[in-house]
PDB file of C-alpha atoms in Angstrom:
ATOM      1  CA  MET P 202      -7.358   8.201 -16.792  1.00 47.00           C
ATOM      2  CA  ASN P 203      -4.954  10.136 -19.288  1.00 47.00           C
ATOM      3  CA  ALA P 204      -1.213   8.621 -18.715  1.00 53.00           C
ATOM      4  CA  LYS P 205      -0.058  12.039 -18.613  1.00 78.00           C
ATOM      5  CA  GLN P 206      -1.970  13.020 -15.359  1.00 92.00           C
ATOM      6  CA  PRO P 207      -0.414  11.803 -12.210  1.00 96.00           C
ATOM      7  CA  LEU P 208      -2.085   9.163  -9.965  1.00 97.00           C
ATOM      8  CA  ILE P 209      -1.140  10.893  -7.070  1.00 97.00           C
ATOM      9  CA  LYS P 210      -0.411  14.381  -6.602  1.00 97.00           C
ATOM     10  CA  LEU P 211       0.765  16.389  -3.328  1.00 97.00           C
ATOM     11  CA  GLU P 212       0.980  20.037  -2.967  1.00 97.00           C
ATOM     12  CA  SER P 213       2.760  21.904  -0.077  1.00 96.00           C
ATOM     13  CA  LEU P 214       1.419  18.864   1.894  1.00 96.00           C
ATOM     14  CA  CYS P 215       2.002  19.483   5.670  1.00 95.00           C
ATOM     15  CA  ARG P 216       1.426  16.971   8.700  1.00 95.00           C
ATOM     16  CA  HIS P 217       2.224  18.476  12.377  1.00 94.00           C
ATOM     17  CA  PHE P 218       1.480  16.856  15.366  1.00 92.00           C
ATOM     18  CA  ASN P 219       0.491  19.155  18.539  1.00 89.00           C
ATOM     19  CA  SER P 220       1.540  17.480  21.968  1.00 85.00           C
ATOM     20  CA  ASN P 221       1.349  19.756  25.223  1.00 84.00           C
ATOM     21  CA  GLY P 222       2.141  23.083  23.191  1.00 83.00           C
ATOM     22  CA  LEU P 223       5.123  20.911  21.219  1.00 88.00           C
ATOM     23  CA  VAL P 224       4.821  20.995  17.566  1.00 88.00           C
ATOM     24  CA  THR P 225       6.118  18.308  15.660  1.00 88.00           C
ATOM     25  CA  ARG P 226       6.540  18.690  11.822  1.00 91.00           C
ATOM     26  CA  ALA P 227       6.214  15.050  10.534  1.00 93.00           C
ATOM     27  CA  ILE P 228       5.470  16.362   7.079  1.00 95.00           C
ATOM     28  CA  HIS P 229       6.097  19.693   5.832  1.00 93.00           C
ATOM     29  CA  ASN P 230       5.802  21.451   2.488  1.00 94.00           C
ATOM     30  CA  LEU P 231       6.049  18.235   0.326  1.00 95.00           C
ATOM     31  CA  ASP P 232       5.347  18.334  -3.127  1.00 96.00           C
ATOM     32  CA  LEU P 233       5.169  14.962  -4.980  1.00 96.00           C
ATOM     33  CA  GLU P 234       3.334  13.194  -7.874  1.00 96.00           C
ATOM     34  CA  ILE P 235       3.168   9.385  -8.746  1.00 97.00           C
ATOM     35  CA  TYR P 236       2.289   8.297 -11.977  1.00 97.00           C
ATOM     36  CA  PRO P 237       0.348   5.255 -13.447  1.00 96.00           C
ATOM     37  CA  GLY P 238       2.669   2.157 -13.385  1.00 96.00           C
ATOM     38  CA  GLU P 239       5.433   3.779 -11.580  1.00 97.00           C
ATOM     39  CA  TYR P 240       7.232   1.729  -8.816  1.00 97.00           C
ATOM     40  CA  VAL P 241       8.439   4.287  -6.459  1.00 97.00           C
ATOM     41  CA  SER P 242      10.384   3.666  -3.100  1.00 96.00           C
ATOM     42  CA  ILE P 243      10.622   6.061   0.098  1.00 95.00           C
ATOM     43  CA  SER P 244      13.550   5.605   2.279  1.00 92.00           C
ATOM     44  CA  GLY P 245      15.174   7.705   4.990  1.00 89.00           C
ATOM     45  CA  PRO P 246      15.924   7.558   8.628  1.00 88.00           C
ATOM     46  CA  SER P 247      13.861   6.499  11.166  1.00 87.00           C
ATOM     47  CA  GLY P 248      11.463   9.480  12.646  1.00 86.00           C
ATOM     48  CA  CYS P 249      11.680  11.271   9.159  1.00 90.00           C
ATOM     49  CA  GLY P 250       8.094  10.611   8.253  1.00 91.00           C
ATOM     50  CA  LYS P 251       7.819   7.805   5.715  1.00 92.00           C
ATOM     51  CA  SER P 252       5.175   5.880   7.450  1.00 91.00           C
ATOM     52  CA  THR P 253       3.568   9.019   8.132  1.00 93.00           C
ATOM     53  CA  LEU P 254       3.379   9.746   4.451  1.00 95.00           C
ATOM     54  CA  LEU P 255       2.409   6.428   3.505  1.00 95.00           C
ATOM     55  CA  SER P 256      -0.701   6.694   5.966  1.00 94.00           C
ATOM     56  CA  ILE P 257      -1.994   9.952   4.365  1.00 95.00           C
ATOM     57  CA  LEU P 258      -1.424   8.433   0.794  1.00 96.00           C
ATOM     58  CA  GLY P 259      -3.705   5.415   2.025  1.00 96.00           C
ATOM     59  CA  LEU P 260      -6.398   7.974   3.598  1.00 95.00           C
ATOM     60  CA  LEU P 261      -5.475   6.274   7.105  1.00 94.00           C
ATOM     61  CA  ASP P 262      -4.646  10.121   8.165  1.00 93.00           C
ATOM     62  CA  GLY P 263      -5.310  13.264   6.937  1.00 92.00           C
ATOM     63  CA  ALA P 264      -2.879  16.214   5.961  1.00 93.00           C
ATOM     64  CA  THR P 265      -2.951  19.369   8.469  1.00 94.00           C
ATOM     65  CA  LYS P 266      -2.664  21.638   5.279  1.00 94.00           C
ATOM     66  CA  GLY P 267      -1.888  20.972   1.690  1.00 95.00           C
ATOM     67  CA  ASN P 268      -3.776  19.471  -0.942  1.00 96.00           C
ATOM     68  CA  TYR P 269      -3.975  15.577  -1.762  1.00 96.00           C
ATOM     69  CA  TYR P 270      -5.287  14.451  -5.089  1.00 96.00           C
ATOM     70  CA  LEU P 271      -5.880  10.551  -6.186  1.00 96.00           C
ATOM     71  CA  LYS P 272      -6.952  10.267  -9.137  1.00 93.00           C
ATOM     72  CA  GLN P 273      -7.939  13.772  -9.437  1.00 92.00           C
ATOM     73  CA  HIS P 274     -10.111  13.584  -6.388  1.00 92.00           C
ATOM     74  CA  LYS P 275      -9.578  16.469  -4.311  1.00 94.00           C
ATOM     75  CA  VAL P 276      -9.331  14.220  -0.910  1.00 93.00           C
ATOM     76  CA  GLU P 277      -8.424  16.452   2.202  1.00 83.00           C
ATOM     77  CA  HIS P 278     -12.093  17.544   2.519  1.00 83.00           C
ATOM     78  CA  PHE P 279     -13.361  14.266   2.059  1.00 91.00           C
ATOM     79  CA  ASP P 280     -15.215  12.932   5.384  1.00 92.00           C
ATOM     80  CA  LEU P 281     -14.498   9.401   6.700  1.00 91.00           C
ATOM     81  CA  TYR P 282     -17.246   7.396   4.776  1.00 92.00           C
ATOM     82  CA  GLN P 283     -15.814   9.407   1.639  1.00 94.00           C
ATOM     83  CA  LYS P 284     -12.282   8.289   2.196  1.00 93.00           C
ATOM     84  CA  ALA P 285     -13.115   4.568   2.997  1.00 92.00           C
ATOM     85  CA  ALA P 286     -15.120   4.535   0.240  1.00 91.00           C
ATOM     86  CA  LEU P 287     -12.137   5.883  -2.494  1.00 93.00           C
ATOM     87  CA  ARG P 288      -9.712   3.762  -0.025  1.00 93.00           C
ATOM     88  CA  ASN P 289     -11.855   0.551  -0.435  1.00 91.00           C
ATOM     89  CA  LYS P 290     -11.828   0.979  -4.596  1.00 92.00           C
ATOM     90  CA  GLU P 291      -8.328   2.560  -5.373  1.00 94.00           C
ATOM     91  CA  VAL P 292      -5.457   1.616  -2.593  1.00 96.00           C
ATOM     92  CA  GLY P 293      -4.388  -1.821  -1.496  1.00 96.00           C
ATOM     93  CA  PHE P 294      -1.888  -2.098   1.499  1.00 96.00           C
ATOM     94  CA  VAL P 295       1.090  -4.484   2.408  1.00 96.00           C
ATOM     95  CA  PHE P 296       1.931  -4.009   6.199  1.00 93.00           C
ATOM     96  CA  GLN P 297       5.187  -5.129   7.700  1.00 92.00           C
ATOM     97  CA  ALA P 298       3.115  -7.336  10.583  1.00 92.00           C
ATOM     98  CA  PHE P 299       1.422  -8.757   7.544  1.00 94.00           C
ATOM     99  CA  ASN P 300      -2.166  -7.869   9.570  1.00 94.00           C
ATOM    100  CA  LEU P 301      -3.901 -11.237   8.657  1.00 97.00           C
ATOM    101  CA  ILE P 302      -6.878 -12.529  11.055  1.00 97.00           C
ATOM    102  CA  GLY P 303      -5.952 -15.348  12.661  1.00 96.00           C
ATOM    103  CA  ASP P 304      -9.134 -17.072  12.958  1.00 97.00           C
ATOM    104  CA  MET P 305      -9.795 -16.819   8.957  1.00 97.00           C
ATOM    105  CA  THR P 306      -8.251 -19.060   6.239  1.00 98.00           C
ATOM    106  CA  VAL P 307      -5.924 -17.774   3.617  1.00 98.00           C
ATOM    107  CA  PHE P 308      -8.865 -17.850   1.126  1.00 97.00           C
ATOM    108  CA  GLU P 309     -10.942 -15.722   3.856  1.00 97.00           C
ATOM    109  CA  ASN P 310      -8.252 -13.377   4.695  1.00 97.00           C
ATOM    110  CA  VAL P 311      -7.907 -12.333   0.811  1.00 97.00           C
ATOM    111  CA  GLU P 312     -11.528 -12.502   0.078  1.00 96.00           C
ATOM    112  CA  LEU P 313     -12.761  -9.880   2.877  1.00 94.00           C
ATOM    113  CA  PRO P 314     -12.007  -6.853   0.726  1.00 92.00           C
ATOM    114  CA  LEU P 315     -14.260  -8.101  -1.714  1.00 93.00           C
ATOM    115  CA  THR P 316     -16.872  -8.679   0.799  1.00 88.00           C
ATOM    116  CA  TYR P 317     -16.505  -5.084   1.846  1.00 82.00           C
ATOM    117  CA  SER P 318     -17.116  -3.993  -1.971  1.00 81.00           C
ATOM    118  CA  ASN P 319     -20.433  -6.211  -1.853  1.00 79.00           C
ATOM    119  CA  VAL P 320     -18.970  -8.230  -4.877  1.00 84.00           C
ATOM    120  CA  LYS P 321     -20.811 -11.570  -5.502  1.00 88.00           C
ATOM    121  CA  LYS P 322     -20.256 -14.841  -3.879  1.00 86.00           C
ATOM    122  CA  ASN P 323     -19.473 -16.462  -7.034  1.00 85.00           C
ATOM    123  CA  ASN P 324     -17.214 -13.635  -8.708  1.00 89.00           C
ATOM    124  CA  ARG P 325     -15.424 -13.793  -5.154  1.00 93.00           C
ATOM    125  CA  LYS P 326     -14.438 -17.240  -5.472  1.00 93.00           C
ATOM    126  CA  GLN P 327     -12.890 -17.004  -8.841  1.00 93.00           C
ATOM    127  CA  ARG P 328     -10.982 -13.929  -8.313  1.00 95.00           C
ATOM    128  CA  VAL P 329      -9.297 -14.830  -5.043  1.00 96.00           C
ATOM    129  CA  MET P 330      -8.047 -18.208  -6.683  1.00 96.00           C
ATOM    130  CA  GLU P 331      -6.795 -16.175  -9.520  1.00 95.00           C
ATOM    131  CA  ILE P 332      -4.671 -14.079  -7.007  1.00 95.00           C
ATOM    132  CA  LEU P 333      -4.000 -17.085  -5.018  1.00 97.00           C
ATOM    133  CA  ASP P 334      -2.511 -18.947  -8.140  1.00 96.00           C
ATOM    134  CA  GLN P 335      -0.724 -15.733  -9.047  1.00 93.00           C
ATOM    135  CA  VAL P 336       1.251 -15.600  -5.593  1.00 95.00           C
ATOM    136  CA  ASN P 337       1.888 -19.197  -5.416  1.00 94.00           C
ATOM    137  CA  MET P 338      -0.872 -19.949  -2.460  1.00 97.00           C
ATOM    138  CA  ALA P 339      -3.763 -21.662  -3.952  1.00 97.00           C
ATOM    139  CA  HIS P 340      -2.430 -24.630  -2.544  1.00 97.00           C
ATOM    140  CA  ARG P 341      -2.671 -23.143   1.079  1.00 97.00           C
ATOM    141  CA  LYS P 342      -6.312 -21.491   0.670  1.00 97.00           C
ATOM    142  CA  ASP P 343      -7.565 -23.408   3.759  1.00 98.00           C
ATOM    143  CA  HIS P 344      -4.813 -23.058   6.226  1.00 98.00           C
ATOM    144  CA  PHE P 345      -4.681 -20.530   9.037  1.00 98.00           C
ATOM    145  CA  PRO P 346      -1.765 -17.767   9.481  1.00 97.00           C
ATOM    146  CA  ALA P 347      -0.610 -19.626  12.292  1.00 97.00           C
ATOM    147  CA  GLN P 348       0.255 -22.507   9.796  1.00 98.00           C
ATOM    148  CA  LEU P 349       1.975 -20.612   7.482  1.00 97.00           C
ATOM    149  CA  SER P 350       5.692 -19.578   7.377  1.00 96.00           C
ATOM    150  CA  GLY P 351       6.540 -15.529   7.861  1.00 95.00           C
ATOM    151  CA  GLY P 352       6.936 -15.431   3.806  1.00 96.00           C
ATOM    152  CA  GLN P 353       3.749 -17.194   3.083  1.00 97.00           C
ATOM    153  CA  GLN P 354       1.863 -14.842   5.219  1.00 97.00           C
ATOM    154  CA  GLN P 355       3.495 -12.111   3.333  1.00 96.00           C
ATOM    155  CA  ARG P 356       2.432 -13.653   0.105  1.00 96.00           C
ATOM    156  CA  VAL P 357      -1.322 -13.888   1.398  1.00 97.00           C
ATOM    157  CA  ALA P 358      -1.008 -10.173   2.797  1.00 96.00           C
ATOM    158  CA  VAL P 359       0.058  -9.320  -1.109  1.00 97.00           C
ATOM    159  CA  ALA P 360      -2.509 -10.956  -2.444  1.00 97.00           C
ATOM    160  CA  ARG P 361      -5.213  -9.290   0.137  1.00 96.00           C
ATOM    161  CA  GLY P 362      -3.760  -6.210  -1.226  1.00 96.00           C
ATOM    162  CA  MET P 363      -4.157  -6.811  -4.692  1.00 96.00           C
ATOM    163  CA  ILE P 364      -7.496  -8.460  -4.497  1.00 96.00           C
ATOM    164  CA  ILE P 365      -9.499  -5.234  -5.760  1.00 93.00           C
ATOM    165  CA  ASN P 366      -7.128  -4.671  -8.438  1.00 92.00           C
ATOM    166  CA  PRO P 367      -6.208  -1.319  -6.873  1.00 94.00           C
ATOM    167  CA  SER P 368      -4.876   1.926  -8.777  1.00 94.00           C
ATOM    168  CA  ILE P 369      -1.966   1.762  -6.179  1.00 97.00           C
ATOM    169  CA  LEU P 370      -0.543  -0.932  -3.770  1.00 97.00           C
ATOM    170  CA  LEU P 371       1.017   0.652  -0.613  1.00 97.00           C
ATOM    171  CA  ALA P 372       3.747  -1.525   1.097  1.00 96.00           C
ATOM    172  CA  ASP P 373       5.152  -0.499   4.312  1.00 95.00           C
ATOM    173  CA  GLU P 374       8.527  -2.224   5.372  1.00 94.00           C
ATOM    174  CA  PRO P 375       7.270  -5.375   3.447  1.00 95.00           C
ATOM    175  CA  THR P 376      10.323  -7.123   4.386  1.00 94.00           C
ATOM    176  CA  GLY P 377      11.115  -5.965   7.595  1.00 91.00           C
ATOM    177  CA  ASN P 378      10.082  -9.234   9.489  1.00 92.00           C
ATOM    178  CA  LEU P 379      11.375 -11.683   6.948  1.00 93.00           C
ATOM    179  CA  ASP P 380      14.760 -13.029   6.744  1.00 93.00           C
ATOM    180  CA  SER P 381      16.656 -12.131   3.480  1.00 91.00           C
ATOM    181  CA  ALA P 382      15.791 -15.389   1.607  1.00 92.00           C
ATOM    182  CA  ASN P 383      11.849 -14.646   2.178  1.00 94.00           C
ATOM    183  CA  GLY P 384      12.502 -10.963   1.660  1.00 93.00           C
ATOM    184  CA  GLU P 385      13.927 -11.468  -1.728  1.00 94.00           C
ATOM    185  CA  GLU P 386      10.962 -13.712  -2.517  1.00 95.00           C
ATOM    186  CA  ILE P 387       8.799 -10.847  -1.697  1.00 95.00           C
ATOM    187  CA  MET P 388      10.479  -7.979  -3.798  1.00 95.00           C
ATOM    188  CA  ASP P 389      10.404 -10.412  -6.577  1.00 95.00           C
ATOM    189  CA  LEU P 390       6.550 -10.756  -6.516  1.00 95.00           C
ATOM    190  CA  LEU P 391       6.452  -6.880  -5.925  1.00 96.00           C
ATOM    191  CA  ASP P 392       8.941  -6.452  -9.161  1.00 95.00           C
ATOM    192  CA  GLN P 393       6.540  -9.061 -10.957  1.00 94.00           C
ATOM    193  CA  LEU P 394       3.172  -7.068 -10.269  1.00 95.00           C
ATOM    194  CA  ASN P 395       5.086  -3.505 -11.139  1.00 95.00           C
ATOM    195  CA  GLN P 396       6.033  -5.106 -14.643  1.00 95.00           C
ATOM    196  CA  GLN P 397       2.275  -6.131 -15.242  1.00 94.00           C
ATOM    197  CA  GLY P 398       1.074  -2.535 -14.344  1.00 94.00           C
ATOM    198  CA  THR P 399       0.598  -1.992 -10.893  1.00 95.00           C
ATOM    199  CA  THR P 400       1.535   1.344  -9.685  1.00 97.00           C
ATOM    200  CA  ILE P 401       3.601   0.412  -6.294  1.00 98.00           C
ATOM    201  CA  CYS P 402       4.880   3.075  -3.375  1.00 97.00           C
ATOM    202  CA  MET P 403       6.639   1.123  -1.158  1.00 97.00           C
ATOM    203  CA  VAL P 404       8.495   2.355   2.161  1.00 94.00           C
ATOM    204  CA  THR P 405      11.485   0.459   3.127  1.00 91.00           C
ATOM    205  CA  HIS P 406      14.930   1.268   5.307  1.00 87.00           C
ATOM    206  CA  ASP P 407      16.929  -1.554   3.021  1.00 87.00           C
ATOM    207  CA  ALA P 408      18.954   0.055   0.427  1.00 88.00           C
ATOM    208  CA  ARG P 409      19.256  -2.744  -1.864  1.00 89.00           C
ATOM    209  CA  PHE P 410      15.469  -3.397  -2.035  1.00 92.00           C
ATOM    210  CA  ALA P 411      15.270   0.789  -2.543  1.00 92.00           C
ATOM    211  CA  GLN P 412      17.103   0.490  -5.533  1.00 92.00           C
ATOM    212  CA  ARG P 413      14.762  -2.042  -7.023  1.00 93.00           C
ATOM    213  CA  ALA P 414      12.236   0.398  -7.681  1.00 96.00           C
ATOM    214  CA  THR P 415      12.233   2.772 -10.675  1.00 94.00           C
ATOM    215  CA  ARG P 416      12.312   5.871  -8.686  1.00 95.00           C
ATOM    216  CA  THR P 417      13.774   6.501  -5.414  1.00 94.00           C
ATOM    217  CA  ILE P 418      12.335   8.813  -2.844  1.00 92.00           C
ATOM    218  CA  LYS P 419      14.725  10.070   0.206  1.00 93.00           C
ATOM    219  CA  LEU P 420      12.876  11.853   3.241  1.00 93.00           C
ATOM    220  CA  LEU P 421      14.741  14.070   6.208  1.00 92.00           C
ATOM    221  CA  ASP P 422      12.492  15.537   8.805  1.00 90.00           C
ATOM    222  CA  GLY P 423       9.560  15.429   6.679  1.00 91.00           C
ATOM    223  CA  GLN P 424      10.974  17.050   3.501  1.00 91.00           C
ATOM    224  CA  LEU P 425      12.190  15.555   0.166  1.00 90.00           C
ATOM    225  CA  LEU P 426      16.072  15.406  -0.358  1.00 87.00           C
ATOM    226  CA  GLN P 427      16.599  16.606  -4.143  1.00 65.00           C
TER     227      GLN P 427
END
């Protein structure tokens, strides 16, 4: 991919919700470009459209109108299967609530996206151990989420998000359920991943963490503040 071309491009993007005739403009006429290797933070008050925007970027939700290009794929007309295939190949997620599967080990949780991608078992094992070692969780590979601290669970969640070598890692309030010390550790890990070339787009309400990004975007009422 040409480095001068955006990894993500939004043109006049809108996401409106209609409930009993009342229209809520969660995202309205938003233009945005994110380039390979960037670390972008999205901040703003509660209800400003941050999580809606991240859901659209991650192909979990669709726009009401406007254009969305991911690696030059015009995705707004993709069907559910095409979106899922593109998401599984290009997008990694880290959620506030970790979203680990309780009856699966650390190894199995991180391995799961590779299973969906039909990666061979021997290749899966090598890749999982590499990424667990990178986030300092290889020694906990046989533990279950309930046996881990919140910070450890989020490290596993980051590993799971990175396991497919995604084009972009989307992090939705990744420190929201952590104390300050564990939050700093997770932010240090995201900094490290970005320095290694990972493109990151993060939603956060914490101004300290937002300032760690190389570019900060502020939303208000679904629109960018210049």
